[in-house]
Amino acid sequence: MNVRRLIPTTALAGAVTLGLVTLSACGGSSGSAAADGGKLDVVASFYPMQYLAEQIGGDHVSVTTLTKPGVEPHDLELKPKQIGELGEADYILYLKGIQPAVDDAVAQAGVKNTVDAATLTTLEKHGTSAGHEPHDHGHEEGAHEEDGHEHAHEGEAGADPHVWLDPVKYAEVAKGVGASLEKADPDNAAAYRKNTDALVKKLTALDTKFETGLKNSTTRTFITTHAAFGYLAERYHLEQEGISGVDPEAEPSPARIKQLQDTAKKDKVTTVFFETLASDRTAKTLAEDTGLKTDVLDPLEGITDASRGDDYLQVMEANLAALQKALGAR
């Protein structure tokens, strides 16, 4: 454990004078990081987890992310150094099912305060569109249908992990993260609680904006390259039609393209959405073939200079504006 990060500078200087730094560095961290006057060393798997850790942790945490800006999270491969450093963290926040390399590394790290965000809300299965079951998942034991979608048990294969794109579910996860940080660092529990409440309030306001902003529209159907918006579509009574499945790099079949062309005509679809971190080739080809426009709908898996905003809330508001325009919301 890199204990030096948890020792205030003045104490460190005193320890150097006494020749005690080597002793303190051998012993791992015990109890609250804040008890040593330092910050809780938090490792987040990718941007949606990083955002929660930073917003809720505030000044009491030092957050690093395993997925650098511009890297497609699904494709992340960890360097041995990153895997080694993971075991030194005070607290790990990840979302099981998005990044296989991270899931494996977290399991090996054995850090006591490890939180899987997927356990903090209910995961569901979403196909390429609402009410369409994906070809590769099928109906699995342990799931049940309700209102045209399925609820999946924690960690079940085929569950859609993109919960952060639904502000209501993301708020549920935020509450769980806040409670777990209170437990990991009880000395700063009041601050974590206050920050959680503030974030949940912002997410509730965002939910209201989406609800009112998408209430009346010409069409309820949107086409996207990456079927990441199942929770968002379900929350606001929309129909997501994904060119590929939940994997942004999957190539669609000719039959799927034909199906999308028919749907676009029938449901008066105006726009094919692509994203910033994955190839837009298929979206642009489909749009050209069907005479549709293209625009960005950001699954918020990472923030880059190309993002329409500097953080989660700004990019989600840009997503809302793009959806309103594409759906003819008024």
Coordinates of C-alpha atoms in Angstrom, one line a residue:
M1 CA 0.0 0.0 0.0
N2 CA 1.4 3.4 -0.9
V3 CA 0.9 4.8 2.6
R4 CA 2.9 8.0 1.9
R5 CA -0.1 9.4 0.0
L6 CA -2.1 9.2 3.2
I7 CA 0.4 11.0 5.4
P8 CA 0.3 14.9 5.5
T9 CA 3.5 16.6 4.4
T10 CA 4.4 17.9 7.8
A11 CA 4.1 14.5 9.4
L12 CA 6.1 13.0 6.5
A13 CA 8.9 15.5 7.1
G14 CA 8.9 14.6 10.8
A15 CA 9.0 10.9 9.9
V16 CA 11.9 11.4 7.6
T17 CA 13.8 13.1 10.4
L18 CA 13.2 10.2 12.7
G19 CA 14.0 7.6 10.0
L20 CA 10.5 6.1 10.3
V21 CA 9.2 6.3 6.8
T22 CA 10.4 2.8 5.9
L23 CA 8.4 1.4 8.8
S24 CA 5.2 3.3 8.0
A25 CA 5.5 2.3 4.3
C26 CA 5.6 -1.4 5.2
G27 CA 2.3 -1.7 7.0
G28 CA -0.7 -1.1 4.6
S29 CA -3.4 1.5 5.5
S30 CA -5.5 0.8 8.5
G31 CA -8.8 2.5 9.2
S32 CA -9.8 5.7 7.5
A33 CA -7.4 7.5 5.2
A34 CA -8.7 10.8 6.6
A35 CA -7.5 9.7 10.0
D36 CA -4.0 10.2 8.6
G37 CA -5.0 13.6 7.2
G38 CA -4.7 12.3 3.6
K39 CA -7.1 11.4 0.9
L40 CA -8.8 8.1 0.1
D41 CA -7.0 6.5 -2.9
V42 CA -9.9 5.6 -5.3
V43 CA -9.5 3.7 -8.5
A44 CA -12.5 4.0 -11.0
S45 CA -12.8 1.7 -14.0
F46 CA -14.1 4.2 -16.5
Y47 CA -15.7 7.7 -16.8
P48 CA -19.2 7.1 -15.4
M49 CA -17.6 5.5 -12.3
Q50 CA -14.9 8.2 -12.1
Y51 CA -17.6 10.9 -12.2
L52 CA -19.5 9.4 -9.3
A53 CA -16.3 9.0 -7.3
E54 CA -15.2 12.6 -7.9
Q55 CA -18.7 14.2 -7.3
I56 CA -19.4 12.2 -4.1
G57 CA -15.8 12.0 -2.8
G58 CA -15.0 15.6 -3.3
D59 CA -11.9 16.9 -1.5
H60 CA -11.6 13.7 0.5
V61 CA -10.6 11.4 -2.4
S62 CA -7.9 11.1 -5.0
V63 CA -9.4 9.5 -8.0
T64 CA -7.6 7.7 -10.8
T65 CA -9.3 6.0 -13.8
L66 CA -8.1 2.8 -15.5
T67 CA -9.6 4.0 -18.9
K68 CA -7.9 7.1 -20.3
P69 CA -9.9 9.6 -22.3
G70 CA -10.4 8.5 -25.9
V71 CA -10.1 4.8 -25.2
E72 CA -13.1 2.6 -26.0
P73 CA -13.8 1.1 -22.6
H74 CA -15.1 -2.3 -24.0
D75 CA -11.7 -2.8 -25.6
L76 CA -9.5 -1.8 -22.6
E77 CA -6.4 -3.9 -21.9
L78 CA -4.6 -3.3 -18.7
K79 CA -0.8 -3.1 -18.4
P80 CA 0.8 -5.3 -15.7
K81 CA 1.8 -2.0 -13.8
Q82 CA -1.9 -1.0 -13.7
I83 CA -3.0 -4.4 -12.4
G84 CA -0.3 -4.2 -9.7
E85 CA -1.3 -0.7 -8.6
L86 CA -5.0 -1.8 -8.4
G87 CA -4.1 -3.9 -5.4
E88 CA -2.8 -0.8 -3.6
A89 CA -6.0 1.2 -3.8
D90 CA -8.1 2.0 -0.7
Y91 CA -11.3 1.7 -2.7
I92 CA -12.2 0.4 -6.2
L93 CA -15.4 1.4 -8.1
Y94 CA -16.2 -0.5 -11.3
L95 CA -19.2 -1.8 -13.3
K96 CA -19.1 -5.5 -13.9
G97 CA -20.0 -6.6 -17.5
I98 CA -18.5 -3.6 -19.4
Q99 CA -14.8 -4.4 -19.3
P100 CA -13.7 -8.1 -19.0
A101 CA -10.1 -7.1 -18.4
V102 CA -11.1 -4.9 -15.5
D103 CA -13.4 -7.6 -14.0
D104 CA -10.5 -10.0 -13.9
A105 CA -8.0 -7.6 -12.5
V106 CA -10.4 -6.4 -9.8
A107 CA -11.1 -10.0 -8.7
Q108 CA -7.3 -10.6 -8.4
A109 CA -6.7 -7.3 -6.5
G110 CA -8.5 -8.4 -3.4
V111 CA -9.1 -4.9 -2.1
K112 CA -11.5 -4.8 0.8
N113 CA -13.5 -1.8 -0.3
T114 CA -14.4 -3.0 -3.8
V115 CA -17.8 -1.9 -5.2
D116 CA -19.5 -3.2 -8.3
A117 CA -22.0 -0.6 -9.4
A118 CA -24.1 -3.3 -11.1
T119 CA -25.1 -4.5 -7.7
L120 CA -26.5 -1.1 -6.6
T121 CA -29.4 -1.1 -9.0
T122 CA -31.5 -3.6 -11.0
L123 CA -30.0 -4.7 -14.3
E124 CA -32.2 -5.6 -17.2
K125 CA -31.8 -7.2 -20.6
H126 CA -32.3 -5.0 -23.7
G127 CA -32.2 -6.2 -27.3
T128 CA -31.5 -4.1 -30.4
S129 CA -34.7 -2.3 -29.7
A130 CA -37.3 -2.2 -26.9
G131 CA -39.2 -5.4 -27.0
H132 CA -36.8 -7.2 -29.3
E133 CA -34.7 -9.9 -27.7
P134 CA -31.1 -10.0 -29.0
H135 CA -30.2 -13.0 -31.1
D136 CA -27.2 -14.1 -29.0
H137 CA -28.7 -13.9 -25.5
G138 CA -32.1 -15.6 -25.7
H139 CA -34.3 -16.2 -22.8
E140 CA -32.2 -17.4 -19.9
E141 CA -33.1 -19.0 -16.7
G142 CA -33.2 -16.5 -13.8
A143 CA -34.8 -13.7 -15.8
H144 CA -38.5 -12.8 -16.1
E145 CA -40.3 -10.6 -18.6
E146 CA -42.2 -7.5 -17.5
D147 CA -43.6 -4.7 -19.8
G148 CA -41.7 -6.0 -22.8
H149 CA -38.3 -6.2 -21.2
E150 CA -36.5 -8.6 -18.9
H151 CA -35.0 -8.1 -15.4
A152 CA -31.8 -10.0 -15.0
H153 CA -30.2 -11.1 -11.7
E154 CA -26.9 -9.6 -10.7
G155 CA -24.0 -10.7 -12.9
E156 CA -26.2 -12.6 -15.3
A157 CA -25.0 -13.0 -18.9
G158 CA -26.9 -10.8 -21.3
A159 CA -27.8 -8.1 -18.8
D160 CA -27.3 -4.6 -20.2
P161 CA -24.7 -2.7 -18.1
H162 CA -25.4 0.8 -19.5
V163 CA -27.3 2.0 -16.4
W164 CA -25.7 5.4 -16.2
L165 CA -27.6 6.6 -19.3
D166 CA -30.8 6.5 -17.2
P167 CA -30.5 9.4 -14.7
V168 CA -32.9 7.6 -12.3
K169 CA -30.8 4.4 -12.2
Y170 CA -27.6 6.4 -12.1
A171 CA -29.0 8.2 -9.0
E172 CA -29.7 4.8 -7.4
V173 CA -26.1 3.8 -8.0
A174 CA -24.9 7.2 -6.7
K175 CA -26.7 6.5 -3.4
G176 CA -25.0 3.1 -3.1
V177 CA -21.6 4.6 -3.8
G178 CA -22.2 7.3 -1.2
A179 CA -23.1 4.7 1.4
S180 CA -20.0 2.6 0.6
L181 CA -17.7 5.6 0.8
E182 CA -19.1 6.4 4.2
K183 CA -18.3 2.9 5.3
A184 CA -14.8 2.9 3.8
D185 CA -14.0 6.3 5.3
P186 CA -16.3 7.0 8.3
D187 CA -14.5 10.1 9.4
N188 CA -15.8 11.9 6.3
A189 CA -19.2 10.3 6.2
A190 CA -21.1 13.6 6.6
A191 CA -19.3 15.1 3.6
Y192 CA -20.0 12.0 1.5
R193 CA -23.7 12.1 2.5
K194 CA -24.0 15.8 1.6
N195 CA -22.3 15.4 -1.8
T196 CA -24.5 12.4 -2.6
D197 CA -27.6 14.3 -1.8
A198 CA -26.4 17.2 -4.1
L199 CA -25.6 14.8 -7.0
V200 CA -28.9 13.0 -6.6
K201 CA -30.7 16.4 -6.7
K202 CA -28.9 17.2 -10.0
L203 CA -29.8 13.8 -11.5
T204 CA -33.4 14.2 -10.5
A205 CA -33.5 17.6 -12.2
L206 CA -32.0 16.0 -15.3
D207 CA -34.6 13.2 -15.3
T208 CA -37.3 15.9 -15.2
K209 CA -35.7 17.7 -18.2
F210 CA -35.8 14.5 -20.2
E211 CA -39.3 13.6 -19.2
T212 CA -40.8 16.9 -20.2
G213 CA -38.5 17.5 -23.1
L214 CA -39.4 14.2 -24.8
K215 CA -43.1 14.0 -23.9
N216 CA -44.5 15.2 -27.2
S217 CA -42.7 14.2 -30.4
T218 CA -43.4 13.3 -34.0
T219 CA -41.7 9.9 -33.6
R220 CA -40.6 7.8 -30.7
T221 CA -38.0 5.7 -32.6
F222 CA -34.3 6.5 -32.9
I223 CA -31.5 4.5 -34.6
T224 CA -28.1 4.3 -33.1
T225 CA -24.9 2.4 -33.9
H226 CA -24.3 1.2 -30.4
A227 CA -27.4 -0.2 -28.5
A228 CA -26.4 1.5 -25.3
F229 CA -29.6 3.4 -24.8
G230 CA -32.0 0.7 -23.7
Y231 CA -32.5 2.1 -20.2
L232 CA -32.9 5.7 -21.5
A233 CA -35.4 4.5 -24.1
E234 CA -37.4 2.6 -21.6
R235 CA -37.4 5.4 -19.1
Y236 CA -38.7 8.0 -21.6
H237 CA -41.0 5.7 -23.6
L238 CA -38.8 5.6 -26.7
E239 CA -37.9 2.8 -29.1
Q240 CA -34.2 2.2 -29.6
E241 CA -33.1 0.5 -32.8
G242 CA -29.5 -0.5 -32.7
I243 CA -27.5 -1.1 -35.8
S244 CA -25.3 -3.4 -33.8
G245 CA -26.0 -4.9 -30.4
V246 CA -24.6 -3.7 -27.1
D247 CA -21.1 -4.3 -28.6
P248 CA -20.2 -1.1 -30.5
E249 CA -17.9 -2.9 -32.9
A250 CA -20.2 -5.7 -34.0
E251 CA -21.1 -5.7 -37.8
P252 CA -24.8 -5.8 -38.6
S253 CA -26.1 -8.4 -41.1
P254 CA -27.6 -7.4 -44.4
A255 CA -31.0 -8.5 -43.0
R256 CA -30.6 -6.2 -40.1
I257 CA -29.8 -3.2 -42.4
K258 CA -32.9 -4.0 -44.5
Q259 CA -35.0 -4.2 -41.3
L260 CA -33.7 -0.8 -40.2
Q261 CA -34.5 0.8 -43.6
D262 CA -38.1 -0.5 -43.3
T263 CA -38.4 0.8 -39.7
A264 CA -37.0 4.2 -40.6
K265 CA -39.7 4.6 -43.3
K266 CA -42.6 3.2 -41.2
D267 CA -41.7 5.2 -38.0
K268 CA -40.7 8.4 -39.7
V269 CA -37.2 8.2 -38.4
T270 CA -35.1 11.3 -39.4
T271 CA -31.7 10.6 -37.9
V272 CA -29.1 7.8 -37.5
F273 CA -27.0 8.5 -34.4
F274 CA -23.3 7.6 -34.0
E275 CA -20.9 8.2 -31.1
T276 CA -17.5 9.8 -30.5
L277 CA -15.4 6.7 -29.5
A278 CA -16.5 4.2 -32.1
S279 CA -16.5 4.1 -35.9
D280 CA -19.3 6.1 -37.6
R281 CA -18.9 4.2 -41.0
T282 CA -21.9 2.0 -40.7
A283 CA -24.2 4.8 -39.4
K284 CA -23.2 7.1 -42.3
T285 CA -23.6 4.3 -44.9
L286 CA -27.1 3.5 -43.5
A287 CA -28.0 7.2 -43.5
E288 CA -26.9 7.7 -47.1
D289 CA -28.8 4.7 -48.3
T290 CA -32.1 5.8 -46.6
G291 CA -31.8 9.6 -47.0
L292 CA -31.5 10.2 -43.3
K293 CA -29.4 12.7 -41.3
T294 CA -26.6 11.8 -38.9
D295 CA -25.9 13.2 -35.4
V296 CA -24.1 12.2 -32.3
L297 CA -25.7 10.5 -29.3
D298 CA -23.0 10.0 -26.8
P299 CA -23.0 6.9 -24.6
L300 CA -20.8 8.8 -22.2
E301 CA -18.2 6.0 -21.8
G302 CA -15.4 8.7 -21.9
I303 CA -15.0 12.5 -22.1
T304 CA -12.7 13.8 -24.8
D305 CA -12.2 17.1 -26.7
A306 CA -14.8 15.9 -29.2
S307 CA -17.5 15.5 -26.5
R308 CA -20.4 18.0 -26.4
G309 CA -19.7 19.1 -22.9
D310 CA -17.1 18.8 -20.1
D311 CA -18.9 16.4 -17.8
Y312 CA -21.8 13.9 -17.5
L313 CA -24.5 16.5 -17.0
Q314 CA -23.5 18.7 -19.9
V315 CA -23.2 15.8 -22.3
M316 CA -26.5 14.3 -21.2
E317 CA -28.1 17.7 -21.9
A318 CA -26.5 17.7 -25.3
N319 CA -28.0 14.2 -25.8
L320 CA -31.4 15.5 -24.9
A321 CA -31.1 18.3 -27.4
A322 CA -30.0 15.9 -30.1
L323 CA -33.0 13.5 -29.4
Q324 CA -35.5 16.4 -29.3
K325 CA -34.3 17.5 -32.7
A326 CA -34.3 14.0 -34.2
L327 CA -37.7 13.0 -32.8
G328 CA -39.4 16.3 -33.6
A329 CA -40.0 17.0 -29.9
R330 CA -41.9 20.2 -29.1

